Amino acid sequence: MTTEQGAITATPLSPGTVEWYRARGERWLREHATVTWERPSRGLQVFGLGTATRRIGARGEGLREARAAIEELLAGLWESPAGAPAPMVFLSASFDPGNPLRDPAWDAFGGWQVLLPAITIVRRGEAWSGVACAGDFPAGPAEETAPLEEQTGANLGSAIAEAVGEIRAGQYQKVVLAGSRVVPVGPAAPADILARLVAAFPTTCIFSIRAGGWTWLGASPEPLAGVQHGRLELVSLAGSRRRGRDAAEDAALEAELLASEKERWEHRLVVEAIRQEVGELAEGLEIPGAPTVMKLANIQHLYTPIAGRLAPGASLLDVVERLHPTPAVGGWPRDAALDAIRRLERMDRGWYAGPVGWVDPSGNGEFVVGLRTALVGGGRARLYAGAGIVADSTPAGELEEIETKLDALRGVINR
């Protein structure tokens, strides 16, 4: 583990200083930020500038080691005075640190990172605020690295067919298989891509993390877990159809999704996994009896919101560690699905489908699953997407779903 260590006393920024940063504009803030976190539908924007502390884990490490690092950092972090914005510590980790494959493009990110920005600028609605922690401040955007290369992964159609055979033979119930594509970025900087994601997918969580000249960014539709003042919020998001070309086709696809026993079974698997994994960490879990549909720009998903209160002594990090990887991005049972991913996918996912989020010293925070993501550097971007494979899956249908998800980012990046 490497560490960039500085003083970790949080100090509110003066109104004049906050106004100086606000006046730079959103593009400037995105361009100079080490980390960003945006929830357009909630009126939330967070721009983390510079580095007070950054801890990076080895490629073979993951969420467990990251959790120890973030808890150590939070224990020594002096909070802002009452009424001032709380410092936010960001955490991201790889999907599967046990995967022996290593894509060198992810070396700058490590197996995980815990990051406390030197300055954090927060907009909530029309109100802007900021907090500072002594550290290294950015001189400007980082230079990009050498171009990304294509990964030599599995033939996804063959891998899906093999997975269906193993599922029907009773080896496991579900596995999520993913693929990647490398596309040219052209003149668009990561800051411009982020602005396009905000405009195209306002109901998602748009995030970015910069390391070693690379930028990892995405527009995740899938919350993992969030806590505010002890209230826990979770989501099951599994089962999908593309959006229709007009309102009539869109409604027909929605009805087809809601009526599909295959998609509803896949969705119930995630709901029951959340109930099983989180039940002892939460009190009074509220789980609707049937899913509704969440519609994004080019895809719609079965959606079930779940809520409760953290049990005494439990934390958001407890919940995140218990849930990851969910059946929505790994499969079920978990260990058998991870083994199948390593055998069949033959690709280093890096941080794709891993946990990404933040937590403050009071235990509030939010994590999402790193989906609809791209790794950008050297004028190219590697896009990632996957699909859940169950007994009734067909290679053609699942490949179409993967391409639909890839198109969500491809269309934004190549605009």
Tab-separated table of N, CA, C and O in Angstrom, residues 6 49 268:
chain	number	residue	atom	x	y	z
A	6	GLY	N	-1.127	13.822	4.318
A	6	GLY	CA	-1.051	15.209	4.729
A	6	GLY	C	-1.888	15.388	5.968
A	6	GLY	O	-2.478	14.454	6.488
A	49	LEU	N	-10.964	18.401	-5.325
A	49	LEU	CA	-9.781	18.966	-5.988
A	49	LEU	C	-8.538	18.660	-5.170
A	49	LEU	O	-8.514	18.865	-3.956
A	268	ARG	N	-35.881	-11.338	-8.635
A	268	ARG	CA	-36.154	-11.854	-7.285
A	268	ARG	C	-34.891	-12.385	-6.628
A	268	ARG	O	-34.729	-12.300	-5.402
